[in-house]
Coordinates of C-alpha atoms and ligand atoms in Angstrom, one line a residue:
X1 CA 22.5 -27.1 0.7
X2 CA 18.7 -28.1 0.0
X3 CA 17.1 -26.3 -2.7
X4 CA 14.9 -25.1 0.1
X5 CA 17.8 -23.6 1.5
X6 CA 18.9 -22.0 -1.7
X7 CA 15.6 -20.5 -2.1
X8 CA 15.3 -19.1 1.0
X9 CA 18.3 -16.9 0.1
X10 CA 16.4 -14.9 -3.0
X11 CA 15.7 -10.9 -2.5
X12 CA 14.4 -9.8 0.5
X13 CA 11.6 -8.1 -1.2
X14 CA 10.9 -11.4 -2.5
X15 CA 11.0 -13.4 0.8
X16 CA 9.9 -10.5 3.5
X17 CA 6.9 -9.0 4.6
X18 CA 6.3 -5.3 4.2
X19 CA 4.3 -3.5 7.1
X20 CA 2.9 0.3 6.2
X21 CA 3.5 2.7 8.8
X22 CA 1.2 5.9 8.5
X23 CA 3.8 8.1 10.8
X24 CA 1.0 11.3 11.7
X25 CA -0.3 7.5 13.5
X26 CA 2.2 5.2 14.7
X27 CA 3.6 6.8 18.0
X28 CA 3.7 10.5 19.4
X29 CA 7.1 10.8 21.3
X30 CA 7.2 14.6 21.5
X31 CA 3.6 14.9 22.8
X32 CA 1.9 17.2 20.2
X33 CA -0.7 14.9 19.4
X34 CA 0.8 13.9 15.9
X35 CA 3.1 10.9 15.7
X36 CA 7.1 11.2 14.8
X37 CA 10.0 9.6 13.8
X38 CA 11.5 9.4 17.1
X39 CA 7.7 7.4 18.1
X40 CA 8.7 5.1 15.2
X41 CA 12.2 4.5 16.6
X42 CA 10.8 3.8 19.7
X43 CA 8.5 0.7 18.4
X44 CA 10.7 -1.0 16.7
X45 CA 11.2 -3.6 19.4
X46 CA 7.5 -4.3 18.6
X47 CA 8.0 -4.5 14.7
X48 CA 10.8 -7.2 15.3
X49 CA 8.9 -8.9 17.4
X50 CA 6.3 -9.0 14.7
X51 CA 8.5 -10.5 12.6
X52 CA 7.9 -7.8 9.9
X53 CA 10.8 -7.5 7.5
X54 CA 10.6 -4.0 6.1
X55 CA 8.8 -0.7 7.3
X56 CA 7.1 1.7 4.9
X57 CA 6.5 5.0 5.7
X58 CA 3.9 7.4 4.1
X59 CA 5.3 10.8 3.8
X60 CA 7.7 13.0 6.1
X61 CA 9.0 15.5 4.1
X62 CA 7.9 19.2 4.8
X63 CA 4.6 19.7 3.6
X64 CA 1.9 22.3 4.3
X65 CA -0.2 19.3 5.1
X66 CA -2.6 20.0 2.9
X67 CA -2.9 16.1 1.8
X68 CA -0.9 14.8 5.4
X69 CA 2.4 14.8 3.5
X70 CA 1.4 13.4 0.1
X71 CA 2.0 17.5 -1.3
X72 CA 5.9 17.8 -0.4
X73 CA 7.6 20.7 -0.3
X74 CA 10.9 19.7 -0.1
X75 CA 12.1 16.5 -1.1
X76 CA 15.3 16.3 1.1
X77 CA 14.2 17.0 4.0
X78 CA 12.1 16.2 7.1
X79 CA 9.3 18.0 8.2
X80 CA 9.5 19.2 11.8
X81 CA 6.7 18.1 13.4
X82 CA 7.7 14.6 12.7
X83 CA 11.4 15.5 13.6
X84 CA 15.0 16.2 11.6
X85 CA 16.9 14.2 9.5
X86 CA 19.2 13.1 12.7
X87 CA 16.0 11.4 13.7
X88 CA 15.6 9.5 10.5
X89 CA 19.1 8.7 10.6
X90 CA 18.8 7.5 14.3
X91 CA 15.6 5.2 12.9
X92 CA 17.4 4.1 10.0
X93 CA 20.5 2.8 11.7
X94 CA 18.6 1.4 14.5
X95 CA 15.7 -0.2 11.6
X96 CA 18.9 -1.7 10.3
X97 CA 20.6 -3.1 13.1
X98 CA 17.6 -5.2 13.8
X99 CA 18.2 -6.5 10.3
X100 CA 14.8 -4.7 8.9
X101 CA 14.6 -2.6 6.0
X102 CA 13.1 1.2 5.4
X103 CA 10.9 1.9 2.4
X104 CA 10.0 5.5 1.7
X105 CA 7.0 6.6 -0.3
X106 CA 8.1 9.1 -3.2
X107 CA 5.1 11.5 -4.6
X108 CA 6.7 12.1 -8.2
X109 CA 3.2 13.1 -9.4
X110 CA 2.9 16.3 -7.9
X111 CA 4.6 18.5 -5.5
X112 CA 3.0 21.4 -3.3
X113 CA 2.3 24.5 -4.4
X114 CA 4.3 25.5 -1.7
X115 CA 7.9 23.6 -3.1
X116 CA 10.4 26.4 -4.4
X117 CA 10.2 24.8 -7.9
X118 CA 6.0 25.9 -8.2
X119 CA 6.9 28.9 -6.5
X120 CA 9.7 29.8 -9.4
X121 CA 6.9 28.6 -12.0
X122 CA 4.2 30.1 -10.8
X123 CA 6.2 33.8 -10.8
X124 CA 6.2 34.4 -14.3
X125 CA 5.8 33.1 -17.3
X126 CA 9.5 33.2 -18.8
X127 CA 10.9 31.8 -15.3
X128 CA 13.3 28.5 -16.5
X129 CA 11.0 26.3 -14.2
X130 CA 7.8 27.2 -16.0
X131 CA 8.2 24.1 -17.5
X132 CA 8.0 22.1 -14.8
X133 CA 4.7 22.0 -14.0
X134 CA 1.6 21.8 -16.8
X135 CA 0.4 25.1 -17.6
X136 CA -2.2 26.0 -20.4
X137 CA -3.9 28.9 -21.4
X138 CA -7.7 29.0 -21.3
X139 CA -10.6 27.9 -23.4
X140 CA -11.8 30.6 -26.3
X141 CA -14.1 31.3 -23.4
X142 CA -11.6 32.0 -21.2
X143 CA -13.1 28.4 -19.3
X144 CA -10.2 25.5 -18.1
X145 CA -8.3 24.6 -20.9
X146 CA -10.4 21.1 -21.4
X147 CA -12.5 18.8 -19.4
X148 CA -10.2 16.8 -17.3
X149 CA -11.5 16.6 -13.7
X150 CA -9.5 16.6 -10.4
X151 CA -9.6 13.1 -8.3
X152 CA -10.1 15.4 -5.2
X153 CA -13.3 17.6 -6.8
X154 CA -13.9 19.6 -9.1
X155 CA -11.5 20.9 -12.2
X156 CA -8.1 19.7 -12.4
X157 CA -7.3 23.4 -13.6
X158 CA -6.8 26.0 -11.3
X159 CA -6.4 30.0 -12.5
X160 CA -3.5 31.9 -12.0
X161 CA -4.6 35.2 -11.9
X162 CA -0.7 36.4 -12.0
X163 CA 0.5 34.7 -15.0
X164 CA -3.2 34.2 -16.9
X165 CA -2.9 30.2 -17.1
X166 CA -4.9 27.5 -15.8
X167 CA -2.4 24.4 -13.9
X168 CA -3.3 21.0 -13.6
X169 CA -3.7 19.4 -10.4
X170 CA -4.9 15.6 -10.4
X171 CA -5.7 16.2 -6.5
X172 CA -6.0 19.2 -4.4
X173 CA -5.4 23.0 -6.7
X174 CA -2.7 23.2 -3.2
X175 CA -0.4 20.2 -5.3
X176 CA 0.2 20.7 -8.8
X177 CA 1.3 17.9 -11.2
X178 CA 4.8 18.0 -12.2
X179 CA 5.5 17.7 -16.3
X180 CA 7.3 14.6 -16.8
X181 CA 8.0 15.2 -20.2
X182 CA 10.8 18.0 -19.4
X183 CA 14.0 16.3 -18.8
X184 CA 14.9 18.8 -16.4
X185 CA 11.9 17.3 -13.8
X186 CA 13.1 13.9 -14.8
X187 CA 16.8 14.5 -13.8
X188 CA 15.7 16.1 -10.4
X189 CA 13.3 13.6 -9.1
X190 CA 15.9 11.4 -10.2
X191 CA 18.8 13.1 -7.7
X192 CA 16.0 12.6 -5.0
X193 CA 16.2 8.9 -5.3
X194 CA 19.5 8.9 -4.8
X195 CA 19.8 11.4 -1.9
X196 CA 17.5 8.7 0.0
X197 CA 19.2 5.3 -1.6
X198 CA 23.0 7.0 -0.4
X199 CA 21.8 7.0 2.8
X200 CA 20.6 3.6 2.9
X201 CA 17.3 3.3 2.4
X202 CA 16.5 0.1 0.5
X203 CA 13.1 1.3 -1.7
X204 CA 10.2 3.4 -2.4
X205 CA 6.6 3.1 -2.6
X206 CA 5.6 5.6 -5.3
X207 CA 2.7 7.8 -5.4
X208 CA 0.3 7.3 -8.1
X209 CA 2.6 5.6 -10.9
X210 CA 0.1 5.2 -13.2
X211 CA -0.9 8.8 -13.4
X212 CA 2.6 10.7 -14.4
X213 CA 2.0 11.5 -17.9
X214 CA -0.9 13.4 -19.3
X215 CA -1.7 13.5 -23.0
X216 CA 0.1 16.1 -24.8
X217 CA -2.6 16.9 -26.8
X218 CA -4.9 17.4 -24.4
X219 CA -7.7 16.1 -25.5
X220 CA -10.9 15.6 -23.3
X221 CA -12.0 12.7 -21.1
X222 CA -14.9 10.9 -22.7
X223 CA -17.8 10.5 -20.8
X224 CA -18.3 7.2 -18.2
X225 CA -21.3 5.8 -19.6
X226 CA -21.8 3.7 -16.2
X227 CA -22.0 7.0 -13.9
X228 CA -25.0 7.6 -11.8
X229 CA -26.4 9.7 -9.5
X230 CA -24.7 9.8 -6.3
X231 CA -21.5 9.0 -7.4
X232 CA -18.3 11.2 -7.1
X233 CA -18.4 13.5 -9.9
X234 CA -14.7 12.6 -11.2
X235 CA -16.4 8.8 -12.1
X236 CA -18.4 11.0 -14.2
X237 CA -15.1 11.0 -16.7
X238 CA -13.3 7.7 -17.8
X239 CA -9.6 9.0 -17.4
X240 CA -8.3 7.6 -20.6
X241 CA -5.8 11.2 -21.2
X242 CA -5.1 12.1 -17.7
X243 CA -3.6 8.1 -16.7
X244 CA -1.9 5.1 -18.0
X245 CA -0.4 6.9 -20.9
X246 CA 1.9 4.6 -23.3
X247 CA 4.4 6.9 -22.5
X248 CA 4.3 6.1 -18.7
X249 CA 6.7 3.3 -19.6
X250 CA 9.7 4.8 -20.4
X251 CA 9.3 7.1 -17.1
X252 CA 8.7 4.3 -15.1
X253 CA 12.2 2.2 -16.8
X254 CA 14.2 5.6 -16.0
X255 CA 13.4 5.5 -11.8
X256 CA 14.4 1.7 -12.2
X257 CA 17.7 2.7 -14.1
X258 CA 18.6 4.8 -10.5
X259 CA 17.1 2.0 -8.1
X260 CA 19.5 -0.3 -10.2
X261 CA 22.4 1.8 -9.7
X262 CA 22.6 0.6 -6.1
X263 CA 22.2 -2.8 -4.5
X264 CA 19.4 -4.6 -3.9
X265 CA 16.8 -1.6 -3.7
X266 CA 13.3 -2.1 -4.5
X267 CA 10.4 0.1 -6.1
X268 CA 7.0 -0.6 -5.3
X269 CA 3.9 1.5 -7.4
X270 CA 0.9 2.4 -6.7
X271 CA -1.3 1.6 -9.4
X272 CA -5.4 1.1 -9.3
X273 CA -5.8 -0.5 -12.6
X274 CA -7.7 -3.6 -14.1
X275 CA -5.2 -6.7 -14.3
X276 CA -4.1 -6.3 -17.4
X277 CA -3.4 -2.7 -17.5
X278 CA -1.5 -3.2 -14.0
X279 CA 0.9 -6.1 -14.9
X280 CA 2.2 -3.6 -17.7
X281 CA 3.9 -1.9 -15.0
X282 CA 6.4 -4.7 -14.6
X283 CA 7.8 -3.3 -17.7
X284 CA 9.0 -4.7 -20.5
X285 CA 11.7 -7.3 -19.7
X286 CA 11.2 -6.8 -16.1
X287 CA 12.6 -3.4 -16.3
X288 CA 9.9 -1.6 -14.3
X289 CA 8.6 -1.5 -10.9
X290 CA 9.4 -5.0 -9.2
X291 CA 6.1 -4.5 -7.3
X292 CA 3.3 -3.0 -8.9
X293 CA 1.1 -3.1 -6.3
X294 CA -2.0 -5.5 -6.3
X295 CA -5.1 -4.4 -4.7
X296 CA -7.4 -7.1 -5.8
X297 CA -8.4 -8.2 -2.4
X298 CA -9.1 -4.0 -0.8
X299 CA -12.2 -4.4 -3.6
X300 CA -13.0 -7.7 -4.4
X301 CA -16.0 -9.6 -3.1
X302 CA -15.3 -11.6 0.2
X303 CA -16.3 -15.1 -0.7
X304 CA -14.8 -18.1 -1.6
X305 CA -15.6 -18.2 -5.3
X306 CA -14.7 -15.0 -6.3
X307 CA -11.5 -14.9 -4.4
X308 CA -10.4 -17.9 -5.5
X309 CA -11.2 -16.9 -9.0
X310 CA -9.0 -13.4 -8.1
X311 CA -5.8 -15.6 -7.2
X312 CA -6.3 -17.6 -10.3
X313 CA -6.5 -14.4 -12.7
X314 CA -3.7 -13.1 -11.4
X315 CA -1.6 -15.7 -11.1
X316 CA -1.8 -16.0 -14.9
X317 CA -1.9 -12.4 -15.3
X318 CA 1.8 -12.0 -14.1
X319 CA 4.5 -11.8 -16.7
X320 CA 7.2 -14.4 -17.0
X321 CA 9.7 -14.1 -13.8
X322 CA 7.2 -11.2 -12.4
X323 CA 7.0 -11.4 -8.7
X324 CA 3.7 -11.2 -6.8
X325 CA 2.4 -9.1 -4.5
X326 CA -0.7 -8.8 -1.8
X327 CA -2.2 -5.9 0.1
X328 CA -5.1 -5.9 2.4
X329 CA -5.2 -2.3 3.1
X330 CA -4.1 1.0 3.4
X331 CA -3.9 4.6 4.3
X332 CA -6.7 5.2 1.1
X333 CA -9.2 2.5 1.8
X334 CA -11.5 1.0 4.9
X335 CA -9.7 -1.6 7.9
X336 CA -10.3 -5.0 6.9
X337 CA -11.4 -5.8 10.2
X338 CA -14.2 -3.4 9.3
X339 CA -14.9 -4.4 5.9
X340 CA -15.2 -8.2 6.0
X341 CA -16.1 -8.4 9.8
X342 CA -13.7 -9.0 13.4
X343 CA -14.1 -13.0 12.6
X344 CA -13.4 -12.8 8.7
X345 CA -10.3 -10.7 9.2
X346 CA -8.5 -13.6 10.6
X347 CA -8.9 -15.8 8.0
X348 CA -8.0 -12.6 5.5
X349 CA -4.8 -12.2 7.6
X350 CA -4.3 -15.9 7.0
X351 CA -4.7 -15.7 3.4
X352 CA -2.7 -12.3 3.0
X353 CA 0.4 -14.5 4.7
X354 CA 0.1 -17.7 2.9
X355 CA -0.3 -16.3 -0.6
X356 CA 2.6 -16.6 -2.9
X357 CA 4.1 -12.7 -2.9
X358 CA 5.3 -9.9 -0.9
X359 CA 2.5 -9.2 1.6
X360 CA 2.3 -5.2 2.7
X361 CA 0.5 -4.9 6.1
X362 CA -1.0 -1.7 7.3
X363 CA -0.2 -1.0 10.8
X364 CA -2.8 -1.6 13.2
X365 CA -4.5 -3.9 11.0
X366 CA -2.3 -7.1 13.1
X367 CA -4.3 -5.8 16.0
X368 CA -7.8 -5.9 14.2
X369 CA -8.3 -2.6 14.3
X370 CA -11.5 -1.2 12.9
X371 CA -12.4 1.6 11.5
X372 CA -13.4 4.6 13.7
X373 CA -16.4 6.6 12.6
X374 CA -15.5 10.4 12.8
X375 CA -17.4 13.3 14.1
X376 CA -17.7 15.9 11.6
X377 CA -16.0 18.6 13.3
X378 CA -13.1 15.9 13.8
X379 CA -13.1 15.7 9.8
X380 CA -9.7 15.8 8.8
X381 CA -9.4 14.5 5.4
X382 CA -9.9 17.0 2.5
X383 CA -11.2 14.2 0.5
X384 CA -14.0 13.5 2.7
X385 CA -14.1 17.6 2.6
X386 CA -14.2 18.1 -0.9
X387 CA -16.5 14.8 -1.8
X388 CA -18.6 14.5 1.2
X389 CA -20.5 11.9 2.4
X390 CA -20.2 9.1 -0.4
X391 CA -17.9 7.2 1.9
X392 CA -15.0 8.5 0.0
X393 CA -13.2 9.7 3.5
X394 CA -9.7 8.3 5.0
X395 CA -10.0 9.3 8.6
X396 CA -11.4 6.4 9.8
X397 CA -8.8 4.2 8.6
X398 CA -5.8 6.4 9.8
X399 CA -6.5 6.3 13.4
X400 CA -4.1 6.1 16.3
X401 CA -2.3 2.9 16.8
X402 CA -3.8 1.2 19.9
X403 CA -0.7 0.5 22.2
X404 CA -2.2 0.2 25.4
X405 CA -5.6 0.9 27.4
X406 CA -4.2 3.9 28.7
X407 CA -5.5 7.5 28.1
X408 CA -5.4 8.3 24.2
X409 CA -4.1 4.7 24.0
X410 CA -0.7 5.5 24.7
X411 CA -0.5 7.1 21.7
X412 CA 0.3 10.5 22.8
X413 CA 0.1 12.4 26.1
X414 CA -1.7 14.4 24.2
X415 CA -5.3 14.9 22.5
X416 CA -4.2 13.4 19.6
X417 CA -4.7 14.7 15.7
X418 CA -7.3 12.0 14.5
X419 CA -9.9 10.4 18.0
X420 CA -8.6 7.1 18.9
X421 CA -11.2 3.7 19.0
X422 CA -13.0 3.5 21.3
X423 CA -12.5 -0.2 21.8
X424 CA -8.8 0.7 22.6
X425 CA -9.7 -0.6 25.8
X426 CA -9.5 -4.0 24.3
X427 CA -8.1 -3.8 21.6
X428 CA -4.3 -3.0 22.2
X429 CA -0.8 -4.1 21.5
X430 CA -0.3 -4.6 25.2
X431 CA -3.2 -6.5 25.9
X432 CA -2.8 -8.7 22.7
X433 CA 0.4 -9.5 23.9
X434 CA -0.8 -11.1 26.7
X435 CA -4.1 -13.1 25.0
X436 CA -2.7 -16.6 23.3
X437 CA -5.0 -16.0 20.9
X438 CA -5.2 -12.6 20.1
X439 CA -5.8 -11.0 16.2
X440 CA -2.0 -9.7 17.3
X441 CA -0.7 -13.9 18.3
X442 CA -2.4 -14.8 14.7
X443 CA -0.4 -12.4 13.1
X444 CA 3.2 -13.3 15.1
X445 CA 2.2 -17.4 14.8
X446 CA 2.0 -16.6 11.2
X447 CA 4.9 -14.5 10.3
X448 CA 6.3 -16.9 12.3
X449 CA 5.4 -19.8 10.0
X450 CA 6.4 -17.9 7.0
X451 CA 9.9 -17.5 8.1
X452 CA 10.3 -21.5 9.2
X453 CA 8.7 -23.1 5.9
X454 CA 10.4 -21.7 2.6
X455 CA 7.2 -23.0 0.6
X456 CA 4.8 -20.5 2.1
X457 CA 7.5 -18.0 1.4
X458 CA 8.5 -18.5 -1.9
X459 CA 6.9 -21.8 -3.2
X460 CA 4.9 -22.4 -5.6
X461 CA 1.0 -22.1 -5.5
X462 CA -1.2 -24.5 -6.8
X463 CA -5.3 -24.0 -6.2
X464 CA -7.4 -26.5 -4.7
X465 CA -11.1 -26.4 -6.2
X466 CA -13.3 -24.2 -4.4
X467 CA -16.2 -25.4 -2.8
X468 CA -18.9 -23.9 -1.0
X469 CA -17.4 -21.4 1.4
X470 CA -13.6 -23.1 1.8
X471 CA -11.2 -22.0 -0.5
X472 CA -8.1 -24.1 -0.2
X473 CA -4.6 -23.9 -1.7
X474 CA -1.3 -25.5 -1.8
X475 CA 2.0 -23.8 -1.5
X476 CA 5.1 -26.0 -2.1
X477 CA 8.6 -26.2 -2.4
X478 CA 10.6 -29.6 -3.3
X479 CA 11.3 -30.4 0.3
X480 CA 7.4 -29.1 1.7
X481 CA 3.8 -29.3 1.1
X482 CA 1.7 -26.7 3.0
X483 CA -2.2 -27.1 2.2
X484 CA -3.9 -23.9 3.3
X485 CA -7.8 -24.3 3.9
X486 CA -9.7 -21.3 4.6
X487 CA -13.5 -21.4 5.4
X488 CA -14.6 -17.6 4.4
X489 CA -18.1 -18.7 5.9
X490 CA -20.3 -18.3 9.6
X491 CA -21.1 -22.2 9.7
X492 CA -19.0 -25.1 10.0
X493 CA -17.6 -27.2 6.9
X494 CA -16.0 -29.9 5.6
X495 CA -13.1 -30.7 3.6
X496 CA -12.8 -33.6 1.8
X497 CA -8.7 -34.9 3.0
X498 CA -9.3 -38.6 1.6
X499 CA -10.9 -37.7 -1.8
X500 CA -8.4 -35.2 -2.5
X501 CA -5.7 -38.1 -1.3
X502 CA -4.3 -35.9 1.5
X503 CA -2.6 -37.3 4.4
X504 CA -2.1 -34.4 6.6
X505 CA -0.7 -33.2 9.7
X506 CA -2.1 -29.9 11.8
X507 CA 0.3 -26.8 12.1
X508 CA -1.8 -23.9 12.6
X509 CA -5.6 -22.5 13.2
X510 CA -7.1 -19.7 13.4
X511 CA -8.3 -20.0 16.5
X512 CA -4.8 -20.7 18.0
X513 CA -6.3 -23.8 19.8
X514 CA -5.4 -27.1 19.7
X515 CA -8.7 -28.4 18.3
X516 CA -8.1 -28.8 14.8
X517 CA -10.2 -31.7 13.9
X518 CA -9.3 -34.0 11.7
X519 CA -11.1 -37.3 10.9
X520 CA -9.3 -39.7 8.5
X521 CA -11.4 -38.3 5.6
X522 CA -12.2 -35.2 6.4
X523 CA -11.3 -31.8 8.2
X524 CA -13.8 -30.2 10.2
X525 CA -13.7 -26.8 9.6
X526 CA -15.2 -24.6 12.6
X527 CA -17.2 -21.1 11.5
X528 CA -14.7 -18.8 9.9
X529 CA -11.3 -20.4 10.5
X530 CA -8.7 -20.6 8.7
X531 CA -6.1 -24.1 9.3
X532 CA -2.3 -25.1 7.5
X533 CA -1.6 -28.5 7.2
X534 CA 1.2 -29.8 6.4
X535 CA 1.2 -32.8 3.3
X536 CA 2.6 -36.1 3.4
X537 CA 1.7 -37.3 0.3
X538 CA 2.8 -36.6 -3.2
X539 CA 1.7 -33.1 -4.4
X540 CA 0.1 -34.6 -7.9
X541 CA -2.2 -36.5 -6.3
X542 CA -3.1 -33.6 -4.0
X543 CA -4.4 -31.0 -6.6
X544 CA -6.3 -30.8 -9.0
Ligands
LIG601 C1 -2.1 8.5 -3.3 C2 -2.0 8.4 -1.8 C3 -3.1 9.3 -1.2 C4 -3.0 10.7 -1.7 C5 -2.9 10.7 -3.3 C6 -2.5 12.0 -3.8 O1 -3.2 7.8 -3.8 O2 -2.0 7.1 -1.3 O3 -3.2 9.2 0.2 O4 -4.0 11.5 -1.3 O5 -2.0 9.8 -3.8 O6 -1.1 12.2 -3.5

């Protein structure tokens, strides 16, 4: 077998491509204007014929809703409006027969005030699940028991009239934070990991890793010296005791312990953090999270320089045998489409698939889907609710899937929870289908590519100097030599083929034309298009 060959057989969380469904979103089979599981089941024709390898799902235990699923109230279970746990069974056979995997997200953080455990806490002070969550009594004048603010607004303590205690709540007073330091918490969000992994589901994206543990002696947030007017009041804090305690760690090596009691099962965190801070999450000896999410590119700047610079950092940020990872958006933060512009996002989809790491898609995003601005009685989001109007907001970026140019974009036969595009007219998974050169063809020529050359997969990744607007790289394997060259500019450009001793051979544009033009020294790069060559010369000579 080539080495190529042997390669290609690694972990599928090594070699696959994640795609984020947000399920209240995706597809409304029993017409309430909210999607379901069943609406899930239903696409996944379409997600094979994406060529995704694994779905992700935000939330869809019972909730009150108060955060859309991300404040559970019962970890087990299914919440109704997206259907019962025979549909999720249904999905996850019929996810696996196609040979994809399921990822569920786990919210360890917090739980709603609603679950039975806050319920039993919140009853009295002597209950044996007081515990459980972080209760304190108030300041000398009778004021929260310190200074720590709530990501959502406001305090992160809430009074309990009942008991006379303040709780902490990093989000909405409606999901108090869990304590991880009681082993009792520990051992029960533990069994939940294992409910899901028995029945087959291969990992988890987890909910704010890097916020578990709080100080235990309380002590107050210093002041954000860079804080100005107009910005959310919780940047007003630097939260040095409410996140990224030391003693994260050991919590974090305790959910791998239960991933690692079954096969092959992956755990993916999310963690906002600078690069060096984030990479810790890996764990010592690789005994963390195996994908500590990276969301360099949802904030860095969109041009060639700093990007490249972005891949180069983290590329030598990652720990010895620490697999990489790439996002381009999610459920949290604005469409690319919308951020970097319709033309741009082509060459991001480009770079998100030709990176070296698991790429995580967010549904939608393969269409070019933008984000839709929302009518403030259409407000859904208690973010945007709590912290308004400092672009905080998520309802723009969870908007209906565009399936067709029907009414509500077949969607839902009903008025659905969130307004849907108004370019759904164009811009649909039906009519994509048809359009050779569709955002939605880029993406299936791509993953596509991905699955046929084992360097783009999981090869190595060499840069290629930046210059001007192109930012070019080289991903390799012993048996191929892909150059990637991406022009992140609106004007034509050149790249030097001759001076860089590259003989090369056209595979792909982003234009998904034939026109790829290639003089003996040079290629010609159009306005914003991204092109993969493929090498024919010796890969020393070819970088720098
Ligand atoms: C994570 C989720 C976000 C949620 C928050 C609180 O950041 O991605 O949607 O609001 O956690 O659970």
């Amino acid at each position: 077998m080539s080495s190529d060959r042997a390669l290609a057989r690694t972990i599928w969380w090594q070699n696959g491509v994640i795609y984020q469904i947000y399920p209240r979103s995706f597809r409304d089979a029993s017409g309430d204007g909210i999607g379901d599981l069943p609406g899930i089941s239903e696409k996944l024709d379409y997600c094979e014929k994406l060529g995704v390898d694994a779905l992700w799902l935000s939330p869809i235990f019972p909730s009150p809703m108060a955060d859309f699923g991300y404040d559970v109230a019962d970890y087990t279970g299914i919440a109704p409006m997206f259907g019962t746990l025979a549909d999720f069974d249904h999905l996850l056979a019929q996810t696996a027969r196609r040979g994809m995997k399921l990822i569920l997200d786990y919210v360890p953080n917090h739980t709603s005030y609603q679950h039975p455990w806050f319920t039993a806490s919140s009853s009295g002070r002597e209950n044996a699940k007081r515990d459980w969550y972080l209760w304190r009594d108030p300041a000398p004048d009778g004021g929260p028991p310190n200074n720590w603010l709530s990501n959502f607004g406001g305090s992160a303590w809430e009074w309990d009239a009942t008991t006379a205690q303040y709780y902490y709540h990093s989000f909405l007073k409606e999901q108090p934070d869990l304590n991880w330091r009681n082993p009792e918490v520990v051992a029960a969000m533990h069994e939940v990991m294992r409910f899901w992994f028995a029945k087959g589901v291969s990992g988890f994206r987890i909910d704010v890793l890097w916020m578990l543990i709080k100080d235990d002696l309380w002590r107050d947030n210093p002041p954000n010296t860079a804080f100005q007017a107009g910005m959310p009041l919780f940047q007003s804090q630097l939260p040095l005791y409410t996140t990224d305690r030391p003693e994260v760690q050991d919590v974090v090596a305790g959910l791998r312990k239960v991933a690692d009691e079954f096969e092959d099962r992956v755990l993916i965190g999310e963690i906002y953090l600078p690069l060096a801070r984030l990479v810790a999450y890996y764990g010592k000896h690789l005994n963390g999270v195996q994908l500590p999410f990276n969301f360099q590119l949802l904030e860095s700047k969109w041009n060639a320089r700093s990007l490249a610079e972005l891949i180069d950092r983290y590329e030598a940020a990652l720990p010895a045998g620490g697999w990489p990872n790439w996002v381009l958006g999610n459920h949290d933060r604005p469409r690319i489409a919308s951020r970097v512009g319709a033309a741009q996002a082509r060459v991001a989809a480009m770079m998100l698939l030709t990176l070296r790491g698991t790429p995580t898609m967010y549904y939608g995003d393969e269409l070019g889907m933008q984000n839709v601005a929302i009518a403030p009685d259409r407000i859904q989001d208690p973010l945007e609710k709590n912290v308004p109007g400092v672009g905080l907001g998520r309802d723009p970026c969870r908007t209906p899937m565009q399936w067709d140019a029907s009414l509500h974009a077949g969607f839902s036969v009903h008025d659905p929870w969130l307004p849907i595009s108004a370019d759904a007219d164009r811009i649909n998974a039906q009519s994509e289908e048809l359009e050779p050169t569709s955002m939605l063809s880029l993406y299936r020529c791509l993953l596509d590519l991905r699955k046929r050359y084992t360097a783009l997969s999981l090869g190595g990744y060499r840069a290629v100097a930046a210059c001007g607007d192109i930012l070019s790289f080289i991903r390799y394997t012993q048996d191929e030599r892909l150059l990637i060259v991406l022009n992140m500019g609106p004007n034509s450009a050149a790249f030097p083929l001759e001076g860089a001793g590259l003989a090369a051979a056209a595979l792909l544009s982003t234009y998904l034309d034939q026109r790829i033009a290639m003089t003996p020294t040079h290629l010609c790069l159009r306005p914003n298009e991204g092109v993969i060559l493929i090498l024919e010369t010796p890969l020393a000579a070819a970088t720098r």
